Amino acid sequence: MKRIAQILFVFCLSLSSMSSELDSFTGRHDWKLRDASKIINDKANESILIAISKANNKSENCSEKKLYKELRKFFKNHYQGEFVPFILKSKDIDKIQTKFDDTVYRDFKWYEAFSLAAVKRLYKNSAAYALNMGGIFIGSDKFEHMFGRGFKYFESYYLEGKSLRYILKFGQNSEKFFLGAQTTGVYSQGDLAANFNGMRFWNDMLLLRPDVLDQPAGPYIECQEDKWVQVKKLDFNHYIDLSFDEATNCSKFRNKKLLSKVLNRIDELERETGKPHHCPFVSENLSVLEEKYGPTIGASILNFQGHGSLEEE
């Protein structure tokens, strides 16, 4: 019974967070998605202004706590925040969703990826949407990682003073267990990249502390005469790069059996189309990312060596 209770607990955690997986391979050569950057950035900046107004109404002395609370009413996951549902529902954002039964994950048995199976049963699909941000194809779930786990990284590193190695290891362990491989079968390097850049996104809001890559985009908000004021527009493309693209930053899988199932489906795509599909899909300019993140961070969030299995580590 104890084991069953643990499984159910993990199951609920998984469903309440990021249970969707993007198939970055099926139909990839045919994706002709319009750049969604302007629509998404405009909505984000509109959300920031609303959050600032509400925070100012609830405090007369620029309370950081109240500001973050109001911002997180917008920037969270698709169950608790307002921003991600906008992305998912907006008809103005060009996006594509592959039916789970057509994805490279379709051979996963329910007991091998039970959160994907459960979400598929509840919502008829468990695949994330693909969209174009500045010419880079990412999954809609990456925003949830930026806002959710990214905020946890921000709290741990910037507010609590935990080490960089600690938060990177924390992210890896989360992805190995209840937010990744144990529940979906997938250990997503792209999710880890989104988590890390989400930390930078949250820090840039006020930029009271140095950017970990020494490439800040903020502050977006400042305290002026005891009131919060937006002083700069947010552009998500400052944070989004090819490390978010799971066809380039290659995922790993819980075991060799799941890895084999995915590789077989990708081989099938190559036979059917006569075009390359294996990860990394983009091979040029990857050294730029390695230089950007450096050896410590890069070892945690980047994998350009092709799909692998956690059993091999």
PDB file of C-alpha atoms in Angstrom, residues 128-243:
ATOM      1  CA  ALA A 128       2.564  19.583 -26.618  1.00  0.00           C
ATOM      2  CA  TYR A 129       2.119  22.175 -29.363  1.00  0.00           C
ATOM      3  CA  ALA A 130       5.060  23.186 -31.522  1.00  0.00           C
ATOM      4  CA  LEU A 131       5.488  26.877 -32.293  1.00  0.00           C
ATOM      5  CA  ASN A 132       8.038  29.152 -33.899  1.00  0.00           C
ATOM      6  CA  MET A 133       9.906  31.625 -31.710  1.00  0.00           C
ATOM      7  CA  GLY A 134      12.357  33.668 -33.736  1.00  0.00           C
ATOM      8  CA  GLY A 135      12.975  30.818 -36.166  1.00  0.00           C
ATOM      9  CA  ILE A 136      13.432  28.201 -33.433  1.00  0.00           C
ATOM     10  CA  PHE A 137      10.821  25.471 -33.028  1.00  0.00           C
ATOM     11  CA  ILE A 138       9.949  24.839 -29.390  1.00  0.00           C
ATOM     12  CA  GLY A 139       7.208  23.098 -27.462  1.00  0.00           C
ATOM     13  CA  SER A 140       4.520  25.061 -25.647  1.00  0.00           C
ATOM     14  CA  ASP A 141       5.596  23.186 -22.513  1.00  0.00           C
ATOM     15  CA  LYS A 142       8.893  25.093 -22.505  1.00  0.00           C
ATOM     16  CA  PHE A 143       7.112  28.213 -21.265  1.00  0.00           C
ATOM     17  CA  GLU A 144       5.767  26.212 -18.329  1.00  0.00           C
ATOM     18  CA  HIS A 145       9.278  25.090 -17.496  1.00  0.00           C
ATOM     19  CA  MET A 146      10.565  28.660 -17.692  1.00  0.00           C
ATOM     20  CA  PHE A 147       7.835  29.972 -15.423  1.00  0.00           C
ATOM     21  CA  GLY A 148       7.527  27.037 -13.002  1.00  0.00           C
ATOM     22  CA  ARG A 149      10.838  25.275 -12.437  1.00  0.00           C
ATOM     23  CA  GLY A 150      12.599  28.450 -13.536  1.00  0.00           C
ATOM     24  CA  PHE A 151      11.066  30.294 -10.592  1.00  0.00           C
ATOM     25  CA  LYS A 152      12.164  27.503  -8.251  1.00  0.00           C
ATOM     26  CA  TYR A 153      15.709  27.810  -9.613  1.00  0.00           C
ATOM     27  CA  PHE A 154      15.494  31.593  -9.117  1.00  0.00           C
ATOM     28  CA  GLU A 155      14.372  31.218  -5.509  1.00  0.00           C
ATOM     29  CA  SER A 156      17.046  28.644  -4.704  1.00  0.00           C
ATOM     30  CA  TYR A 157      19.962  30.368  -6.420  1.00  0.00           C
ATOM     31  CA  TYR A 158      19.259  34.075  -6.082  1.00  0.00           C
ATOM     32  CA  LEU A 159      17.088  34.344  -2.965  1.00  0.00           C
ATOM     33  CA  GLU A 160      18.290  31.412  -0.849  1.00  0.00           C
ATOM     34  CA  GLY A 161      21.926  31.495  -1.933  1.00  0.00           C
ATOM     35  CA  LYS A 162      22.178  27.876  -3.081  1.00  0.00           C
ATOM     36  CA  SER A 163      25.112  27.086  -5.362  1.00  0.00           C
ATOM     37  CA  LEU A 164      24.820  26.851  -9.138  1.00  0.00           C
ATOM     38  CA  ARG A 165      25.827  23.199  -8.973  1.00  0.00           C
ATOM     39  CA  TYR A 166      23.035  22.599  -6.460  1.00  0.00           C
ATOM     40  CA  ILE A 167      20.288  24.024  -8.647  1.00  0.00           C
ATOM     41  CA  LEU A 168      21.579  22.241 -11.757  1.00  0.00           C
ATOM     42  CA  LYS A 169      21.628  18.938  -9.866  1.00  0.00           C
ATOM     43  CA  PHE A 170      18.184  19.680  -8.458  1.00  0.00           C
ATOM     44  CA  GLY A 171      16.892  20.146 -11.995  1.00  0.00           C
ATOM     45  CA  GLN A 172      18.515  16.943 -13.214  1.00  0.00           C
ATOM     46  CA  ASN A 173      17.034  14.934 -10.351  1.00  0.00           C
ATOM     47  CA  SER A 174      13.576  16.411 -10.964  1.00  0.00           C
ATOM     48  CA  GLU A 175      13.819  15.504 -14.650  1.00  0.00           C
ATOM     49  CA  LYS A 176      14.964  11.985 -13.813  1.00  0.00           C
ATOM     50  CA  PHE A 177      12.114  11.366 -11.426  1.00  0.00           C
ATOM     51  CA  PHE A 178       8.704  12.983 -10.869  1.00  0.00           C
ATOM     52  CA  LEU A 179       8.861  15.615 -13.640  1.00  0.00           C
ATOM     53  CA  GLY A 180      10.381  13.475 -16.336  1.00  0.00           C
ATOM     54  CA  ALA A 181      11.787  10.035 -16.953  1.00  0.00           C
ATOM     55  CA  GLN A 182       9.900   8.138 -14.252  1.00  0.00           C
ATOM     56  CA  THR A 183       6.496   9.412 -15.346  1.00  0.00           C
ATOM     57  CA  THR A 184       6.834  10.198 -19.069  1.00  0.00           C
ATOM     58  CA  GLY A 185       9.801   7.995 -19.928  1.00  0.00           C
ATOM     59  CA  VAL A 186      11.600  11.062 -21.320  1.00  0.00           C
ATOM     60  CA  TYR A 187      14.552  12.899 -19.771  1.00  0.00           C
ATOM     61  CA  SER A 188      14.392  16.166 -21.670  1.00  0.00           C
ATOM     62  CA  GLN A 189      17.548  18.235 -22.006  1.00  0.00           C
ATOM     63  CA  GLY A 190      15.359  20.917 -23.588  1.00  0.00           C
ATOM     64  CA  ASP A 191      13.295  21.109 -20.406  1.00  0.00           C
ATOM     65  CA  LEU A 192      16.469  21.596 -18.380  1.00  0.00           C
ATOM     66  CA  ALA A 193      17.555  24.396 -20.728  1.00  0.00           C
ATOM     67  CA  ALA A 194      14.149  26.055 -20.304  1.00  0.00           C
ATOM     68  CA  ASN A 195      14.348  25.694 -16.512  1.00  0.00           C
ATOM     69  CA  PHE A 196      17.754  27.356 -16.453  1.00  0.00           C
ATOM     70  CA  ASN A 197      16.765  30.222 -18.730  1.00  0.00           C
ATOM     71  CA  GLY A 198      13.569  30.627 -16.741  1.00  0.00           C
ATOM     72  CA  MET A 199      15.755  31.420 -13.739  1.00  0.00           C
ATOM     73  CA  ARG A 200      17.376  34.159 -15.813  1.00  0.00           C
ATOM     74  CA  PHE A 201      13.939  35.412 -16.939  1.00  0.00           C
ATOM     75  CA  TRP A 202      12.778  35.803 -13.340  1.00  0.00           C
ATOM     76  CA  ASN A 203      16.006  37.462 -12.256  1.00  0.00           C
ATOM     77  CA  ASP A 204      15.777  39.923 -15.145  1.00  0.00           C
ATOM     78  CA  MET A 205      12.396  41.177 -13.919  1.00  0.00           C
ATOM     79  CA  LEU A 206      14.124  43.437 -11.383  1.00  0.00           C
ATOM     80  CA  LEU A 207      17.763  42.551 -12.087  1.00  0.00           C
ATOM     81  CA  LEU A 208      18.781  43.121  -8.481  1.00  0.00           C
ATOM     82  CA  ARG A 209      21.420  40.421  -8.839  1.00  0.00           C
ATOM     83  CA  PRO A 210      23.895  39.627 -11.660  1.00  0.00           C
ATOM     84  CA  ASP A 211      22.813  37.427 -14.552  1.00  0.00           C
ATOM     85  CA  VAL A 212      24.520  34.052 -14.257  1.00  0.00           C
ATOM     86  CA  LEU A 213      25.685  34.220 -17.905  1.00  0.00           C
ATOM     87  CA  ASP A 214      26.580  37.909 -17.658  1.00  0.00           C
ATOM     88  CA  GLN A 215      24.099  38.576 -20.487  1.00  0.00           C
ATOM     89  CA  PRO A 216      21.211  40.379 -18.758  1.00  0.00           C
ATOM     90  CA  ALA A 217      18.180  41.682 -20.627  1.00  0.00           C
ATOM     91  CA  GLY A 218      16.516  43.424 -17.687  1.00  0.00           C
ATOM     92  CA  PRO A 219      15.492  45.079 -15.600  1.00  0.00           C
ATOM     93  CA  TYR A 220      11.980  45.140 -16.998  1.00  0.00           C
ATOM     94  CA  ILE A 221      10.562  46.663 -13.821  1.00  0.00           C
ATOM     95  CA  GLU A 222      11.889  49.314 -11.428  1.00  0.00           C
ATOM     96  CA  CYS A 223      10.641  51.016  -8.279  1.00  0.00           C
ATOM     97  CA  GLN A 224      10.072  54.723  -8.888  1.00  0.00           C
ATOM     98  CA  GLU A 225       8.556  56.958  -6.195  1.00  0.00           C
ATOM     99  CA  ASP A 226       7.364  53.893  -4.261  1.00  0.00           C
ATOM    100  CA  LYS A 227       5.566  52.441  -7.283  1.00  0.00           C
ATOM    101  CA  TRP A 228       6.527  49.637  -9.651  1.00  0.00           C
ATOM    102  CA  VAL A 229       6.999  50.810 -13.253  1.00  0.00           C
ATOM    103  CA  GLN A 230       7.801  48.839 -16.401  1.00  0.00           C
ATOM    104  CA  VAL A 231      10.957  50.378 -17.860  1.00  0.00           C
ATOM    105  CA  LYS A 232      11.763  47.910 -20.635  1.00  0.00           C
ATOM    106  CA  LYS A 233       9.850  45.539 -22.885  1.00  0.00           C
ATOM    107  CA  LEU A 234      10.305  41.795 -22.462  1.00  0.00           C
ATOM    108  CA  ASP A 235      11.444  39.730 -25.452  1.00  0.00           C
ATOM    109  CA  PHE A 236      11.439  35.964 -24.863  1.00  0.00           C
ATOM    110  CA  ASN A 237      13.900  35.466 -27.698  1.00  0.00           C
ATOM    111  CA  HIS A 238      16.638  36.737 -25.397  1.00  0.00           C
ATOM    112  CA  TYR A 239      16.248  33.436 -23.520  1.00  0.00           C
ATOM    113  CA  ILE A 240      15.140  31.012 -26.225  1.00  0.00           C
ATOM    114  CA  ASP A 241      17.858  29.366 -28.297  1.00  0.00           C
ATOM    115  CA  LEU A 242      18.446  25.995 -29.966  1.00  0.00           C
ATOM    116  CA  SER A 243      18.902  24.352 -26.567  1.00  0.00           C
TER     117      SER A 243
END
